[in-house]
Structures are given as C-alpha cells and as structure tokens.
Amino acid sequence: MEYEFCQASRLTVLYSFFKKKQFYMDIIKKILIADDLKSAIEKEESFFNRENIEMFTSSSNEEAFSIHKKENVNLIITHLDTPQMDGETLCSLIRNDNKLRRVSMIIVCSNIKSHIKRLSRCRANAFIYEPIPLSTLCEKAYQLLNIAQRESLRAPVFVKIQGEYKGAPFLCISQNISASGMLFQTDRVIHQGDSIICSFFLPNSVRILSEAEIVRVVEKKIEFDPFHYGIKFSNLTSNNTSSIEAYVKEKLQGQNEGE
C-alpha cells in the first residue's frame, strides 16, 4: 500500500513537472530577424531580450527561408531586398506552403515609390520604413506575437452547429474552439480546402456566425467513427472574436483553478 502511494506521488510530481515544462514551451516564441536589425535592437532594452524569446538571424531572405523551414518560427523580420531573394519571393514561398504559412512577417523597406508599389505583392503582416523607429518595430512585433498566442489558445466546447456545405445543411458537434477556428465531428464528408458556413451558440448564449475553411481532416481510427475536421474562421466579427476569446479565457481559468 505504501509502495502504491509512493508511486502515485511520483506520478503526480512528474505530471506537474511536465505540465509546467509544457506550459513554458508553449510560450516560447521564435523570432527570425535580419542580422543587421538584430544588432540595432540589441542596443535597446525590449521584450526581445526576455527568456521566452529565442532569436535566429539571417543574412538574406534565402537563408531566412531555410531557417524557417527547419525551425518553424513565429515571427520573421527581414528586408524587402536582399541578395539572391527579394521579399516578394520569400512571402510567396511561405504563404503558399501549408506547413510554413502561419508565421507572422514584418518587411522593412525604404519609403520610396518603387518599394511602396512592390509592397502590394508582399503578403506580409506589417511593413516598416527605414530609418527604422525601434519603438515601432518592437510594438508591432509584440502585437503580432500576442495575436498568434491568443489565437492558439483552445478550450473544450460541446455545442451543436448548424452547418451549410455547398448549399446543403448539415449538423455537427464541436469539440474545442479558439479565436481562429474549431474542431468538430460530423457524418458529412468534406474535403480539405472546402468552405462551409457555420452557426452556433456558445454556452453563454452568444451566437457565432461565420464562413470557415476546412484546414484539417482527421483520419478515422474506426470505420464507424464520425469524421473530424479542423476549421479556420474566415470572417468573424470583432464582437464574435471577443466573445470566443472571453469564453476560452474563462474556461481555461476554471480548469486551472480545479487542478
């Protein structure tokens, strides 16, 4: 009996350790920045110097693309023009790759007509003109990292969803939700890349209505299991986004207090 108690205690300690370890890993943010820009920000005290920020540097956009493929970073800060590869090509390669596209990107360029015209072809999240105001760069980087972190928070939610796929209605049951999307199950066959319309009420009675894209199809483990799909919301209103974020925050806080 004493042995079993010791084993249980050890398991509890190990569980707690790995849970804290996982939490720490979850908040680690990887930033890939052009080496000359890193030299500039090192002179300033900013969130870039925090322990949960892991920095990578690149001398060109070609090298940045190679590092991102290996490290899957959260934020890329680079120049519009570098040897071998320009910013338009870098953005295109990343945004057209399903495994790499979720990264946030800041492009640094000159405030001249030719550069400004090229920005329309870049699918970056933000653009900053040279000479770079470091306070603006830090603020924008912090904002983009926080948005990504907020969207990645998920909470369980079990609600019936009224869906519409190719004009035909269908029902499904949700499993978890975040400000960017949700996982649900249904008997309907849907394909990755397809678009649907979903309507449902959160447990706090707030109605959510949005178009969404199927971004993940989970393989069945058993033949008669329902299909599971991950969706990304396409046009949530700001009120709907805030409602989901509030629900997720409340749900996760309740789980932590109950542990």
PDB file of C-alpha atoms in Angstrom:
ATOM      1  CA  MET A   1       0.000   0.000   0.000  1.00  0.00           C
ATOM      2  CA  GLU A   2       2.844   2.350   0.910  1.00  0.00           C
ATOM      3  CA  TYR A   3       4.594   1.454  -2.352  1.00  0.00           C
ATOM      4  CA  GLU A   4       1.467   2.290  -4.343  1.00  0.00           C
ATOM      5  CA  PHE A   5       1.183   5.629  -2.537  1.00  0.00           C
ATOM      6  CA  CYS A   6       4.811   6.476  -3.356  1.00  0.00           C
ATOM      7  CA  GLN A   7       4.254   5.551  -6.979  1.00  0.00           C
ATOM      8  CA  ALA A   8       1.153   7.727  -7.134  1.00  0.00           C
ATOM      9  CA  SER A   9       3.040  10.625  -5.525  1.00  0.00           C
ATOM     10  CA  ARG A  10       5.859  10.277  -8.030  1.00  0.00           C
ATOM     11  CA  LEU A  11       3.390  10.284 -10.898  1.00  0.00           C
ATOM     12  CA  THR A  12       1.741  13.413  -9.506  1.00  0.00           C
ATOM     13  CA  VAL A  13       5.082  15.199  -9.231  1.00  0.00           C
ATOM     14  CA  LEU A  14       6.123  14.110 -12.719  1.00  0.00           C
ATOM     15  CA  TYR A  15       2.785  15.191 -14.161  1.00  0.00           C
ATOM     16  CA  SER A  16       3.113  18.600 -12.512  1.00  0.00           C
ATOM     17  CA  PHE A  17       6.695  18.989 -13.741  1.00  0.00           C
ATOM     18  CA  PHE A  18       5.940  18.108 -17.335  1.00  0.00           C
ATOM     19  CA  LYS A  19       2.811  20.228 -17.340  1.00  0.00           C
ATOM     20  CA  LYS A  20       4.816  23.263 -16.223  1.00  0.00           C
ATOM     21  CA  LYS A  21       7.528  22.357 -18.704  1.00  0.00           C
ATOM     22  CA  GLN A  22       4.960  22.123 -21.490  1.00  0.00           C
ATOM     23  CA  PHE A  23       3.443  25.456 -20.450  1.00  0.00           C
ATOM     24  CA  TYR A  24       6.882  27.047 -20.660  1.00  0.00           C
ATOM     25  CA  MET A  25       7.475  25.507 -24.069  1.00  0.00           C
ATOM     26  CA  ASP A  26       4.076  26.732 -25.237  1.00  0.00           C
ATOM     27  CA  ILE A  27       5.013  30.354 -24.524  1.00  0.00           C
ATOM     28  CA  ILE A  28       8.480  30.175 -26.099  1.00  0.00           C
ATOM     29  CA  LYS A  29       8.442  32.407 -29.172  1.00  0.00           C
ATOM     30  CA  LYS A  30      10.900  32.026 -32.033  1.00  0.00           C
ATOM     31  CA  ILE A  31      11.881  35.198 -33.868  1.00  0.00           C
ATOM     32  CA  LEU A  32      13.938  35.201 -37.066  1.00  0.00           C
ATOM     33  CA  ILE A  33      15.452  38.598 -37.797  1.00  0.00           C
ATOM     34  CA  ALA A  34      17.922  40.041 -40.308  1.00  0.00           C
ATOM     35  CA  ASP A  35      21.333  40.172 -38.640  1.00  0.00           C
ATOM     36  CA  ASP A  36      21.786  43.938 -39.091  1.00  0.00           C
ATOM     37  CA  LEU A  37      18.386  44.572 -37.488  1.00  0.00           C
ATOM     38  CA  LYS A  38      19.288  42.363 -34.534  1.00  0.00           C
ATOM     39  CA  SER A  39      22.414  44.441 -33.946  1.00  0.00           C
ATOM     40  CA  ALA A  40      20.216  47.532 -33.779  1.00  0.00           C
ATOM     41  CA  ILE A  41      17.644  46.161 -31.319  1.00  0.00           C
ATOM     42  CA  GLU A  42      20.333  44.724 -29.021  1.00  0.00           C
ATOM     43  CA  LYS A  43      21.190  48.296 -28.059  1.00  0.00           C
ATOM     44  CA  GLU A  44      17.712  48.753 -26.619  1.00  0.00           C
ATOM     45  CA  GLU A  45      16.009  47.148 -23.632  1.00  0.00           C
ATOM     46  CA  SER A  46      12.922  45.415 -25.025  1.00  0.00           C
ATOM     47  CA  PHE A  47      10.878  42.214 -24.879  1.00  0.00           C
ATOM     48  CA  PHE A  48      13.307  40.749 -27.450  1.00  0.00           C
ATOM     49  CA  ASN A  49      15.674  40.147 -24.517  1.00  0.00           C
ATOM     50  CA  ARG A  50      13.223  38.062 -22.497  1.00  0.00           C
ATOM     51  CA  GLU A  51      13.974  34.433 -21.596  1.00  0.00           C
ATOM     52  CA  ASN A  52      10.996  33.092 -23.530  1.00  0.00           C
ATOM     53  CA  ILE A  53      12.223  34.653 -26.792  1.00  0.00           C
ATOM     54  CA  GLU A  54      14.519  32.526 -28.955  1.00  0.00           C
ATOM     55  CA  MET A  55      16.303  34.564 -31.618  1.00  0.00           C
ATOM     56  CA  PHE A  56      17.630  33.427 -35.001  1.00  0.00           C
ATOM     57  CA  THR A  57      19.448  35.645 -37.502  1.00  0.00           C
ATOM     58  CA  SER A  58      19.786  35.536 -41.268  1.00  0.00           C
ATOM     59  CA  SER A  59      21.979  37.396 -43.746  1.00  0.00           C
ATOM     60  CA  SER A  60      19.490  37.075 -46.618  1.00  0.00           C
ATOM     61  CA  ASN A  61      15.885  36.124 -47.382  1.00  0.00           C
ATOM     62  CA  GLU A  62      17.133  32.883 -48.885  1.00  0.00           C
ATOM     63  CA  GLU A  63      18.757  31.971 -45.573  1.00  0.00           C
ATOM     64  CA  ALA A  64      15.647  33.139 -43.705  1.00  0.00           C
ATOM     65  CA  PHE A  65      13.503  30.738 -45.726  1.00  0.00           C
ATOM     66  CA  SER A  66      15.902  27.874 -44.988  1.00  0.00           C
ATOM     67  CA  ILE A  67      15.901  28.605 -41.242  1.00  0.00           C
ATOM     68  CA  HIS A  68      12.111  28.902 -41.114  1.00  0.00           C
ATOM     69  CA  LYS A  69      11.720  25.502 -42.811  1.00  0.00           C
ATOM     70  CA  LYS A  70      13.887  23.978 -40.090  1.00  0.00           C
ATOM     71  CA  GLU A  71      12.728  25.909 -37.009  1.00  0.00           C
ATOM     72  CA  ASN A  72       9.128  26.891 -37.875  1.00  0.00           C
ATOM     73  CA  VAL A  73       9.480  30.314 -36.275  1.00  0.00           C
ATOM     74  CA  ASN A  74       6.655  32.545 -35.028  1.00  0.00           C
ATOM     75  CA  LEU A  75       7.834  35.846 -36.495  1.00  0.00           C
ATOM     76  CA  ILE A  76      10.125  36.858 -39.370  1.00  0.00           C
ATOM     77  CA  ILE A  77      11.564  40.384 -39.576  1.00  0.00           C
ATOM     78  CA  THR A  78      13.517  40.955 -42.775  1.00  0.00           C
ATOM     79  CA  HIS A  79      14.280  43.355 -45.626  1.00  0.00           C
ATOM     80  CA  LEU A  80      12.408  43.805 -48.882  1.00  0.00           C
ATOM     81  CA  ASP A  81      15.678  43.496 -50.800  1.00  0.00           C
ATOM     82  CA  THR A  82      18.479  41.027 -50.019  1.00  0.00           C
ATOM     83  CA  PRO A  83      20.966  39.129 -52.226  1.00  0.00           C
ATOM     84  CA  GLN A  84      19.571  36.066 -54.051  1.00  0.00           C
ATOM     85  CA  MET A  85      15.939  36.537 -52.931  1.00  0.00           C
ATOM     86  CA  ASP A  86      13.604  39.519 -52.599  1.00  0.00           C
ATOM     87  CA  GLY A  87      10.786  39.958 -50.095  1.00  0.00           C
ATOM     88  CA  GLU A  88       8.034  39.187 -52.614  1.00  0.00           C
ATOM     89  CA  THR A  89       9.542  35.776 -53.361  1.00  0.00           C
ATOM     90  CA  LEU A  90      10.060  34.986 -49.674  1.00  0.00           C
ATOM     91  CA  CYS A  91       6.445  35.865 -48.825  1.00  0.00           C
ATOM     92  CA  SER A  92       5.123  33.860 -51.767  1.00  0.00           C
ATOM     93  CA  LEU A  93       7.133  30.741 -50.873  1.00  0.00           C
ATOM     94  CA  ILE A  94       5.985  30.874 -47.253  1.00  0.00           C
ATOM     95  CA  ARG A  95       2.312  31.753 -47.781  1.00  0.00           C
ATOM     96  CA  ASN A  96       1.903  29.009 -50.408  1.00  0.00           C
ATOM     97  CA  ASP A  97       3.281  26.325 -48.081  1.00  0.00           C
ATOM     98  CA  ASN A  98       0.686  24.857 -45.687  1.00  0.00           C
ATOM     99  CA  LYS A  99       3.334  23.982 -43.093  1.00  0.00           C
ATOM    100  CA  LEU A 100       5.062  27.375 -43.103  1.00  0.00           C
ATOM    101  CA  ARG A 101       2.304  29.905 -43.821  1.00  0.00           C
ATOM    102  CA  ARG A 102       1.123  30.599 -40.244  1.00  0.00           C
ATOM    103  CA  VAL A 103       4.200  32.693 -39.416  1.00  0.00           C
ATOM    104  CA  SER A 104       3.823  36.461 -38.932  1.00  0.00           C
ATOM    105  CA  MET A 105       6.054  38.628 -41.124  1.00  0.00           C
ATOM    106  CA  ILE A 106       7.366  42.191 -40.932  1.00  0.00           C
ATOM    107  CA  ILE A 107       9.063  43.607 -44.037  1.00  0.00           C
ATOM    108  CA  VAL A 108      11.484  46.536 -43.723  1.00  0.00           C
ATOM    109  CA  CYS A 109      11.875  48.772 -46.796  1.00  0.00           C
ATOM    110  CA  SER A 110      12.640  52.295 -47.980  1.00  0.00           C
ATOM    111  CA  ASN A 111       9.948  54.967 -48.178  1.00  0.00           C
ATOM    112  CA  ILE A 112      10.239  55.342 -51.953  1.00  0.00           C
ATOM    113  CA  LYS A 113       7.649  54.834 -54.710  1.00  0.00           C
ATOM    114  CA  SER A 114       9.235  51.720 -56.200  1.00  0.00           C
ATOM    115  CA  HIS A 115       9.320  49.954 -52.833  1.00  0.00           C
ATOM    116  CA  ILE A 116       5.830  51.064 -51.838  1.00  0.00           C
ATOM    117  CA  LYS A 117       4.478  49.743 -55.144  1.00  0.00           C
ATOM    118  CA  ARG A 118       6.116  46.354 -54.532  1.00  0.00           C
ATOM    119  CA  LEU A 119       4.552  46.047 -51.076  1.00  0.00           C
ATOM    120  CA  SER A 120       1.191  45.205 -52.644  1.00  0.00           C
ATOM    121  CA  ARG A 121       2.736  41.958 -53.888  1.00  0.00           C
ATOM    122  CA  CYS A 122       4.066  41.031 -50.443  1.00  0.00           C
ATOM    123  CA  ARG A 123       1.742  39.048 -48.210  1.00  0.00           C
ATOM    124  CA  ALA A 124       3.369  40.240 -45.006  1.00  0.00           C
ATOM    125  CA  ASN A 125       1.533  41.270 -41.832  1.00  0.00           C
ATOM    126  CA  ALA A 126       3.253  44.637 -41.497  1.00  0.00           C
ATOM    127  CA  PHE A 127       5.701  46.976 -43.238  1.00  0.00           C
ATOM    128  CA  ILE A 128       8.119  49.404 -41.609  1.00  0.00           C
ATOM    129  CA  TYR A 129      10.012  52.144 -43.453  1.00  0.00           C
ATOM    130  CA  GLU A 130      13.686  52.928 -42.973  1.00  0.00           C
ATOM    131  CA  PRO A 131      15.141  54.524 -40.930  1.00  0.00           C
ATOM    132  CA  ILE A 132      13.527  52.108 -38.506  1.00  0.00           C
ATOM    133  CA  PRO A 133      11.954  53.540 -35.336  1.00  0.00           C
ATOM    134  CA  LEU A 134      12.883  50.767 -32.884  1.00  0.00           C
ATOM    135  CA  SER A 135       9.907  51.521 -30.653  1.00  0.00           C
ATOM    136  CA  THR A 136       7.562  50.950 -33.612  1.00  0.00           C
ATOM    137  CA  LEU A 137       9.328  47.723 -34.573  1.00  0.00           C
ATOM    138  CA  CYS A 138       9.146  46.379 -31.014  1.00  0.00           C
ATOM    139  CA  GLU A 139       5.499  47.374 -30.637  1.00  0.00           C
ATOM    140  CA  LYS A 140       4.475  45.739 -33.920  1.00  0.00           C
ATOM    141  CA  ALA A 141       6.456  42.555 -33.206  1.00  0.00           C
ATOM    142  CA  TYR A 142       4.945  42.286 -29.719  1.00  0.00           C
ATOM    143  CA  GLN A 143       1.448  42.806 -31.117  1.00  0.00           C
ATOM    144  CA  LEU A 144       1.842  40.109 -33.796  1.00  0.00           C
ATOM    145  CA  LEU A 145       3.249  37.572 -31.329  1.00  0.00           C
ATOM    146  CA  ASN A 146       0.439  38.218 -28.863  1.00  0.00           C
ATOM    147  CA  ILE A 147      -2.225  37.813 -31.552  1.00  0.00           C
ATOM    148  CA  ALA A 148      -0.717  34.471 -32.560  1.00  0.00           C
ATOM    149  CA  GLN A 149      -0.565  33.330 -28.944  1.00  0.00           C
ATOM    150  CA  ARG A 150      -4.166  34.383 -28.274  1.00  0.00           C
ATOM    151  CA  GLU A 151      -5.452  32.580 -31.359  1.00  0.00           C
ATOM    152  CA  SER A 152      -3.663  29.372 -30.369  1.00  0.00           C
ATOM    153  CA  LEU A 153      -5.461  29.107 -27.010  1.00  0.00           C
ATOM    154  CA  ARG A 154      -8.163  26.457 -27.228  1.00  0.00           C
ATOM    155  CA  ALA A 155     -10.861  25.353 -24.818  1.00  0.00           C
ATOM    156  CA  PRO A 156     -13.318  22.455 -24.887  1.00  0.00           C
ATOM    157  CA  VAL A 157     -16.785  23.378 -26.087  1.00  0.00           C
ATOM    158  CA  PHE A 158     -19.646  20.994 -26.799  1.00  0.00           C
ATOM    159  CA  VAL A 159     -22.357  22.665 -28.861  1.00  0.00           C
ATOM    160  CA  LYS A 160     -24.492  21.729 -31.846  1.00  0.00           C
ATOM    161  CA  ILE A 161     -23.500  23.519 -35.018  1.00  0.00           C
ATOM    162  CA  GLN A 162     -25.825  24.209 -37.923  1.00  0.00           C
ATOM    163  CA  GLY A 163     -23.590  23.943 -40.962  1.00  0.00           C
ATOM    164  CA  GLU A 164     -24.032  24.600 -44.645  1.00  0.00           C
ATOM    165  CA  TYR A 165     -21.827  22.922 -47.261  1.00  0.00           C
ATOM    166  CA  LYS A 166     -22.334  23.546 -50.980  1.00  0.00           C
ATOM    167  CA  GLY A 167     -25.821  24.856 -50.241  1.00  0.00           C
ATOM    168  CA  ALA A 168     -26.900  21.794 -48.231  1.00  0.00           C
ATOM    169  CA  PRO A 169     -27.416  21.973 -44.438  1.00  0.00           C
ATOM    170  CA  PHE A 170     -25.772  19.526 -42.033  1.00  0.00           C
ATOM    171  CA  LEU A 171     -25.371  19.115 -38.272  1.00  0.00           C
ATOM    172  CA  CYS A 172     -22.142  18.630 -36.350  1.00  0.00           C
ATOM    173  CA  ILE A 173     -20.838  18.666 -32.772  1.00  0.00           C
ATOM    174  CA  SER A 174     -17.895  20.838 -31.747  1.00  0.00           C
ATOM    175  CA  GLN A 175     -15.040  19.593 -29.562  1.00  0.00           C
ATOM    176  CA  ASN A 176     -12.830  22.621 -28.977  1.00  0.00           C
ATOM    177  CA  ILE A 177     -12.649  26.232 -30.067  1.00  0.00           C
ATOM    178  CA  SER A 178     -10.224  29.140 -30.352  1.00  0.00           C
ATOM    179  CA  ALA A 179     -10.477  32.661 -31.731  1.00  0.00           C
ATOM    180  CA  SER A 180      -9.176  31.365 -35.061  1.00  0.00           C
ATOM    181  CA  GLY A 181     -11.171  28.145 -35.521  1.00  0.00           C
ATOM    182  CA  MET A 182     -12.545  24.927 -34.041  1.00  0.00           C
ATOM    183  CA  LEU A 183     -12.547  21.147 -34.241  1.00  0.00           C
ATOM    184  CA  PHE A 184     -15.876  19.394 -34.867  1.00  0.00           C
ATOM    185  CA  GLN A 185     -17.273  15.980 -35.776  1.00  0.00           C
ATOM    186  CA  THR A 186     -19.955  15.067 -38.306  1.00  0.00           C
ATOM    187  CA  ASP A 187     -21.060  12.252 -40.598  1.00  0.00           C
ATOM    188  CA  ARG A 188     -20.765  14.545 -43.636  1.00  0.00           C
ATOM    189  CA  VAL A 189     -17.822  14.001 -45.998  1.00  0.00           C
ATOM    190  CA  ILE A 190     -15.974  17.301 -46.515  1.00  0.00           C
ATOM    191  CA  HIS A 191     -12.585  17.890 -48.105  1.00  0.00           C
ATOM    192  CA  GLN A 192      -9.614  19.963 -47.010  1.00  0.00           C
ATOM    193  CA  GLY A 193      -9.735  23.405 -48.593  1.00  0.00           C
ATOM    194  CA  ASP A 194     -13.549  23.399 -48.864  1.00  0.00           C
ATOM    195  CA  SER A 195     -15.580  26.281 -47.428  1.00  0.00           C
ATOM    196  CA  ILE A 196     -18.573  25.990 -45.104  1.00  0.00           C
ATOM    197  CA  ILE A 197     -20.901  28.305 -43.206  1.00  0.00           C
ATOM    198  CA  CYS A 198     -21.351  27.566 -39.510  1.00  0.00           C
ATOM    199  CA  SER A 199     -23.786  28.942 -36.954  1.00  0.00           C
ATOM    200  CA  PHE A 200     -23.851  28.067 -33.256  1.00  0.00           C
ATOM    201  CA  PHE A 201     -24.347  29.433 -29.749  1.00  0.00           C
ATOM    202  CA  LEU A 202     -21.591  29.468 -27.142  1.00  0.00           C
ATOM    203  CA  PRO A 203     -22.587  28.126 -23.702  1.00  0.00           C
ATOM    204  CA  ASN A 204     -23.036  31.753 -22.595  1.00  0.00           C
ATOM    205  CA  SER A 205     -25.740  32.155 -25.295  1.00  0.00           C
ATOM    206  CA  VAL A 206     -23.661  34.324 -27.642  1.00  0.00           C
ATOM    207  CA  ARG A 207     -24.412  33.441 -31.261  1.00  0.00           C
ATOM    208  CA  ILE A 208     -21.474  32.899 -33.623  1.00  0.00           C
ATOM    209  CA  LEU A 209     -21.941  33.023 -37.399  1.00  0.00           C
ATOM    210  CA  SER A 210     -19.035  32.740 -39.818  1.00  0.00           C
ATOM    211  CA  GLU A 211     -17.744  31.312 -43.039  1.00  0.00           C
ATOM    212  CA  ALA A 212     -14.874  28.884 -42.482  1.00  0.00           C
ATOM    213  CA  GLU A 213     -12.291  26.861 -44.376  1.00  0.00           C
ATOM    214  CA  ILE A 214     -11.556  23.174 -43.758  1.00  0.00           C
ATOM    215  CA  VAL A 215      -7.843  23.235 -42.882  1.00  0.00           C
ATOM    216  CA  ARG A 216      -7.515  19.778 -41.301  1.00  0.00           C
ATOM    217  CA  VAL A 217      -9.099  16.375 -41.867  1.00  0.00           C
ATOM    218  CA  VAL A 218      -8.507  13.826 -39.079  1.00  0.00           C
ATOM    219  CA  GLU A 219      -8.253  10.227 -40.219  1.00  0.00           C
ATOM    220  CA  LYS A 220     -10.774   7.771 -38.777  1.00  0.00           C
ATOM    221  CA  LYS A 221      -9.422   5.240 -36.271  1.00  0.00           C
ATOM    222  CA  ILE A 222     -12.520   3.037 -36.523  1.00  0.00           C
ATOM    223  CA  GLU A 223     -14.703   2.585 -39.604  1.00  0.00           C
ATOM    224  CA  PHE A 224     -17.928   3.767 -37.970  1.00  0.00           C
ATOM    225  CA  ASP A 225     -16.403   6.798 -36.245  1.00  0.00           C
ATOM    226  CA  PRO A 226     -17.669  10.217 -37.372  1.00  0.00           C
ATOM    227  CA  PHE A 227     -15.394  12.451 -39.421  1.00  0.00           C
ATOM    228  CA  HIS A 228     -13.380  15.097 -37.548  1.00  0.00           C
ATOM    229  CA  TYR A 229     -12.496  18.406 -39.182  1.00  0.00           C
ATOM    230  CA  GLY A 230     -10.479  21.427 -38.145  1.00  0.00           C
ATOM    231  CA  ILE A 231     -11.784  24.728 -39.496  1.00  0.00           C
ATOM    232  CA  LYS A 232     -10.417  28.252 -39.672  1.00  0.00           C
ATOM    233  CA  PHE A 233     -12.932  31.083 -39.343  1.00  0.00           C
ATOM    234  CA  SER A 234     -12.895  33.407 -42.353  1.00  0.00           C
ATOM    235  CA  ASN A 235     -14.980  36.436 -41.416  1.00  0.00           C
ATOM    236  CA  LEU A 236     -15.698  36.596 -37.691  1.00  0.00           C
ATOM    237  CA  THR A 237     -16.901  39.979 -36.478  1.00  0.00           C
ATOM    238  CA  SER A 238     -14.792  41.694 -33.834  1.00  0.00           C
ATOM    239  CA  ASN A 239     -17.609  41.097 -31.325  1.00  0.00           C
ATOM    240  CA  ASN A 240     -17.658  37.368 -32.120  1.00  0.00           C
ATOM    241  CA  THR A 241     -13.875  37.176 -31.789  1.00  0.00           C
ATOM    242  CA  SER A 242     -14.002  38.925 -28.413  1.00  0.00           C
ATOM    243  CA  SER A 243     -16.805  36.615 -27.239  1.00  0.00           C
ATOM    244  CA  ILE A 244     -14.819  33.492 -28.150  1.00  0.00           C
ATOM    245  CA  GLU A 245     -11.650  34.842 -26.508  1.00  0.00           C
ATOM    246  CA  ALA A 246     -13.608  35.639 -23.334  1.00  0.00           C
ATOM    247  CA  TYR A 247     -15.155  32.154 -23.297  1.00  0.00           C
ATOM    248  CA  VAL A 248     -11.778  30.436 -23.822  1.00  0.00           C
ATOM    249  CA  LYS A 249     -10.128  32.536 -21.113  1.00  0.00           C
ATOM    250  CA  GLU A 250     -12.911  31.807 -18.629  1.00  0.00           C
ATOM    251  CA  LYS A 251     -12.895  28.081 -19.438  1.00  0.00           C
ATOM    252  CA  LEU A 252      -9.122  27.719 -19.112  1.00  0.00           C
ATOM    253  CA  GLN A 253      -9.065  29.678 -15.856  1.00  0.00           C
ATOM    254  CA  GLY A 254     -11.745  27.371 -14.466  1.00  0.00           C
ATOM    255  CA  GLN A 255      -9.714  24.312 -15.435  1.00  0.00           C
ATOM    256  CA  ASN A 256      -6.561  25.672 -13.779  1.00  0.00           C
ATOM    257  CA  GLU A 257      -8.408  26.506 -10.560  1.00  0.00           C
ATOM    258  CA  GLY A 258      -9.862  22.998 -10.427  1.00  0.00           C
ATOM    259  CA  GLU A 259      -6.465  21.282 -10.652  1.00  0.00           C
TER     260      GLU A 259
END
